[in-house]
CSV table of C-alpha atoms (C1' of nucleotides) in Angstrom, one decimal:
chain,number,residue,atom,x,y,z
A,1,MET,CA,76.5,137.8,144.1
A,2,LYS,CA,76.5,140.2,140.2
A,3,THR,CA,78.5,142.9,140.5
A,4,PRO,CA,75.3,145.1,139.5
A,5,LEU,CA,75.7,146.0,135.7
A,6,MET,CA,74.8,149.7,137.2
A,7,LEU,CA,78.3,150.0,138.6
A,8,PHE,CA,79.9,150.2,135.1
A,9,GLU,CA,77.7,152.9,134.0
A,10,LYS,CA,80.1,155.9,136.0
A,11,ASP,CA,82.8,156.8,134.6
A,12,ALA,CA,86.6,154.8,134.2
A,13,VAL,CA,88.0,156.6,137.3
A,14,ALA,CA,84.9,156.3,139.8
A,15,VAL,CA,84.6,152.5,138.7
A,16,ALA,CA,87.9,151.7,139.0
A,17,ARG,CA,87.9,152.9,143.2
A,18,GLU,CA,85.1,150.9,143.3
A,19,LEU,CA,86.1,147.8,142.1
A,20,LEU,CA,88.7,147.1,144.3
A,21,GLY,CA,87.8,144.1,146.4
A,22,LYS,CA,86.0,142.6,143.4
A,23,ILE,CA,86.0,139.2,142.3
A,24,ILE,CA,86.5,137.5,139.1
A,25,VAL,CA,86.0,134.3,138.0
A,26,HIS,CA,87.0,132.3,135.4
A,27,GLY,CA,86.4,128.4,135.7
A,28,GLY,CA,87.7,127.7,139.3
A,29,CYS,CA,89.6,130.1,138.6
A,30,SER,CA,89.0,133.8,141.2
A,31,GLY,CA,90.9,137.1,142.4
A,32,MET,CA,90.1,139.7,143.8
A,33,ILE,CA,90.7,142.7,142.6
A,34,VAL,CA,93.6,144.7,144.3
A,35,GLU,CA,94.8,147.7,141.2
A,36,THR,CA,93.1,149.2,138.6
A,37,GLU,CA,94.3,151.9,136.7
A,38,ALA,CA,91.1,154.4,134.5
A,39,TYR,CA,91.3,154.9,130.9
A,40,THR,CA,88.8,157.4,129.0
A,41,ASP,CA,89.9,159.7,125.8
A,42,ASP,CA,93.0,161.2,127.8
A,43,SER,CA,96.4,161.1,125.5
A,44,ALA,CA,97.3,157.9,127.1
A,45,SER,CA,94.7,155.7,126.2
A,46,HIS,CA,93.8,153.9,123.0
A,47,ALA,CA,90.9,156.1,123.3
A,48,HIS,CA,92.2,159.0,122.4
A,49,LYS,CA,91.3,158.4,119.0
A,50,ARG,CA,88.3,155.7,118.0
A,51,THR,CA,89.7,153.4,115.9
A,52,PRO,CA,88.3,149.7,115.1
A,53,ARG,CA,89.9,148.3,118.7
A,54,SER,CA,89.1,151.5,120.5
A,55,GLU,CA,85.6,151.2,119.7
A,56,ALA,CA,84.7,148.5,122.9
A,57,MET,CA,85.4,151.4,124.8
A,58,TYR,CA,82.9,154.0,122.8
A,59,SER,CA,80.2,151.5,122.5
A,60,THR,CA,79.5,149.6,125.8
A,61,TYR,CA,79.9,149.3,129.3
A,62,GLY,CA,79.5,146.6,131.6
A,63,ARG,CA,81.8,144.6,129.2
A,64,TRP,CA,85.4,143.0,129.2
A,65,TYR,CA,87.4,144.9,127.2
A,66,VAL,CA,90.4,142.3,125.9
A,67,TYR,CA,93.6,143.4,123.7
A,68,PHE,CA,97.1,142.1,123.1
A,69,THR,CA,100.5,143.9,123.1
A,70,TYR,CA,103.9,143.2,122.9
A,71,GLY,CA,103.6,140.1,120.4
A,72,MET,CA,102.5,138.0,123.4
A,73,HIS,CA,100.9,139.5,126.3
A,74,TYR,CA,97.1,140.0,127.0
A,75,CYS,CA,95.5,142.7,129.4
A,76,MET,CA,92.6,142.7,130.8
A,77,ASN,CA,89.6,145.9,131.1
A,78,ILE,CA,86.0,146.5,131.5
A,79,THR,CA,84.2,149.4,129.6
A,80,THR,CA,82.5,151.7,131.8
A,81,ASN,CA,80.8,155.1,130.3
A,82,GLY,CA,77.2,155.0,129.5
A,83,ASP,CA,77.1,158.5,128.8
A,84,HIS,CA,78.5,157.0,125.1
A,85,SER,CA,81.9,158.4,125.9
A,86,PRO,CA,85.0,156.5,126.0
A,87,GLY,CA,85.7,154.1,128.9
A,88,ALA,CA,87.1,151.5,131.0
A,89,VAL,CA,89.2,149.6,133.4
A,90,LEU,CA,92.4,148.1,133.6
A,91,ILE,CA,92.8,145.4,135.4
A,92,ARG,CA,96.7,144.7,136.6
A,93,ALA,CA,96.8,143.3,139.7
A,94,LEU,CA,94.4,139.9,141.5
A,95,GLU,CA,95.0,138.1,145.3
A,96,PRO,CA,94.8,134.3,144.0
A,97,VAL,CA,91.5,132.9,145.5
A,98,ALA,CA,91.0,129.7,144.0
A,99,GLY,CA,92.1,127.2,141.8
A,100,ILE,CA,95.8,128.4,142.8
A,101,GLU,CA,97.3,125.2,141.9
A,102,VAL,CA,95.5,125.4,138.4
A,103,MET,CA,97.0,129.3,137.9
A,104,LYS,CA,100.5,128.0,139.0
A,105,GLU,CA,100.9,125.0,136.2
A,106,ARG,CA,99.1,128.2,133.9
A,107,ARG,CA,101.8,130.6,135.0
A,108,LYS,CA,104.6,128.3,135.4
A,109,THR,CA,105.4,129.4,139.3
A,110,ASP,CA,104.8,128.2,142.1
A,111,ASN,CA,105.4,131.8,144.2
A,112,VAL,CA,101.7,132.9,144.6
A,113,LEU,CA,103.0,136.1,145.4
A,114,ASN,CA,103.7,136.5,141.5
A,115,LEU,CA,100.8,134.7,140.3
A,116,MET,CA,98.6,137.7,139.3
A,117,SER,CA,100.6,140.6,140.1
A,118,GLY,CA,100.8,142.1,136.6
A,119,PRO,CA,98.0,142.8,133.8
A,120,GLY,CA,99.3,140.2,131.8
A,121,LYS,CA,100.1,137.3,134.6
A,122,LEU,CA,96.8,137.5,135.8
A,123,CYS,CA,95.6,137.2,132.1
A,124,LYS,CA,97.6,134.1,131.6
A,125,ALA,CA,96.6,132.8,135.0
A,126,LEU,CA,92.7,132.7,134.4
A,127,ASP,CA,93.3,131.6,130.5
A,128,ALA,CA,91.8,135.1,129.8
A,129,ASP,CA,92.5,136.3,125.7
A,130,LYS,CA,90.5,137.9,123.5
A,131,ARG,CA,87.9,134.7,122.8
A,132,PHE,CA,86.3,137.7,125.5
A,133,ASN,CA,86.7,140.7,124.0
A,134,GLY,CA,83.2,142.0,123.3
A,135,GLU,CA,81.8,139.8,126.4
A,136,SER,CA,78.9,140.6,129.3
A,137,VAL,CA,81.1,140.5,132.8
A,138,HIS,CA,78.6,138.9,133.2
A,139,GLY,CA,78.9,135.8,131.0
A,140,VAL,CA,80.9,133.3,131.3
A,141,MET,CA,84.5,135.2,132.7
A,142,HIS,CA,82.3,137.2,135.2
A,143,ILE,CA,82.7,139.5,138.1
A,144,ILE,CA,80.8,139.2,141.8
A,145,GLU,CA,81.2,141.1,144.9
A,146,GLY,CA,83.7,140.6,147.9
A,147,LYS,CA,85.1,142.9,150.0
A,148,THR,CA,85.0,146.5,150.4
A,149,PHE,CA,87.5,148.8,151.3
A,150,SER,CA,87.6,152.3,152.9
A,151,ASP,CA,89.2,155.3,151.3
A,152,GLY,CA,92.2,155.2,154.1
A,153,GLU,CA,92.7,151.4,153.2
A,154,VAL,CA,93.0,152.7,149.3
A,155,VAL,CA,96.6,154.4,147.4
A,156,MET,CA,96.5,156.5,144.3
A,157,ALA,CA,99.1,156.6,142.1
A,158,PRO,CA,100.0,157.7,137.7
A,159,ARG,CA,99.4,154.9,135.9
A,160,ILE,CA,102.4,152.7,135.4
A,161,GLY,CA,103.6,152.3,131.5
A,162,ILE,CA,102.0,155.5,131.3
A,163,LEU,CA,104.5,159.4,130.2
A,164,LYS,CA,101.7,161.6,129.2
A,165,ALA,CA,99.0,162.5,131.6
A,166,ARG,CA,101.7,162.0,134.5
A,167,GLU,CA,99.6,164.1,136.8
A,168,LEU,CA,96.1,162.5,136.6
A,169,LEU,CA,96.7,160.1,139.8
A,170,TRP,CA,94.0,157.1,138.2
A,171,ARG,CA,95.6,154.6,139.2
A,172,PHE,CA,94.3,152.5,142.7
A,173,TYR,CA,95.7,150.0,145.0
A,174,VAL,CA,95.2,148.0,147.6
A,175,LYS,CA,98.0,150.2,149.7
A,176,ASP,CA,98.0,146.9,153.2
A,177,SER,CA,98.2,144.4,149.5
A,178,THR,CA,101.3,142.1,149.0
A,179,PHE,CA,99.9,141.5,145.8
A,180,VAL,CA,100.0,144.8,143.6
A,181,SER,CA,102.4,144.6,140.5
A,182,LYS,CA,104.0,147.6,142.2
A,183,ARG,CA,104.4,149.8,145.1
A,184,LEU,CA,105.3,153.6,144.8
B,1,DT,C1',118.6,147.4,130.5
B,2,DG,C1',117.4,144.5,127.3
B,3,DA,C1',115.2,140.8,124.4
B,4,DA,C1',111.2,138.7,123.3
B,5,DT,C1',107.1,138.7,120.0
B,6,DG,C1',103.1,140.4,116.8
B,7,DA,C1',99.4,142.8,116.0
B,8,DT,C1',97.4,147.7,115.5
B,9,DC,C1',97.6,152.4,113.4
B,10,DA,C1',98.9,155.9,110.5
B,11,DC,C1',100.7,157.1,106.5
B,12,DG,C1',101.8,156.8,101.3
C,1,DG,C1',102.8,147.6,101.7
C,2,DT,C1',106.3,149.2,105.9
C,3,DG,C1',107.7,151.1,110.0
C,4,DA,C1',107.4,152.6,115.0
C,5,DT,C1',104.5,151.9,118.6
C,6,DC,C1',103.3,149.4,122.7
C,7,DA,C1',98.1,150.0,129.0
C,8,DT,C1',104.6,143.9,129.7
C,9,DT,C1',107.2,140.0,131.5
C,10,DC,C1',111.8,137.9,132.0
C,11,DA,C1',116.2,136.6,131.9
C,12,DT,C1',120.9,138.5,132.1
DNA sequence: TGAATGATCACG
DNA sequence: GTGATCATTCAT
């Protein structure tokens, strides 16, 4: 069942929490979201300034925002905030669901725990890159309903790799998951 | 702990 | 144009 577009119209922080448990599908490969981070127009966000790159975070919601970083990795986000303020949720880790053999080949590893446990890793595993930037989350790569986690099963923490705005607990992950990128 | 590796942005 | 930075990953 498709995740309703309505969900992404909300603020990035609310969306980040609600995305846990949903499933991202591309071709025969898929994974369940176990870790996310919210970005708005705070000082640590690409959307702190409105530029060609961050335009995707300003313009629409319910679309993929995929960017290339460190000269070798992609990171995938879903744009949020239907109120025309900027927002997106970074997908930081997935629990592999389907197409595991194909993903092992793409990632050059046999360790399932290491397949999708990081934003760059999961893009490599799903073969996600810039060609999806700006596309609908109901397109070739899409998101569907999966599990639901109670608040007691979810941990809130500072965003990883972010020095500014450390007081914002905008990282969400499934407490018991062994597939998250990093535990606190 | 540091190298890899190139797009993006600010500045002039 | 040039230089700094980077929502990372992997090997050392």
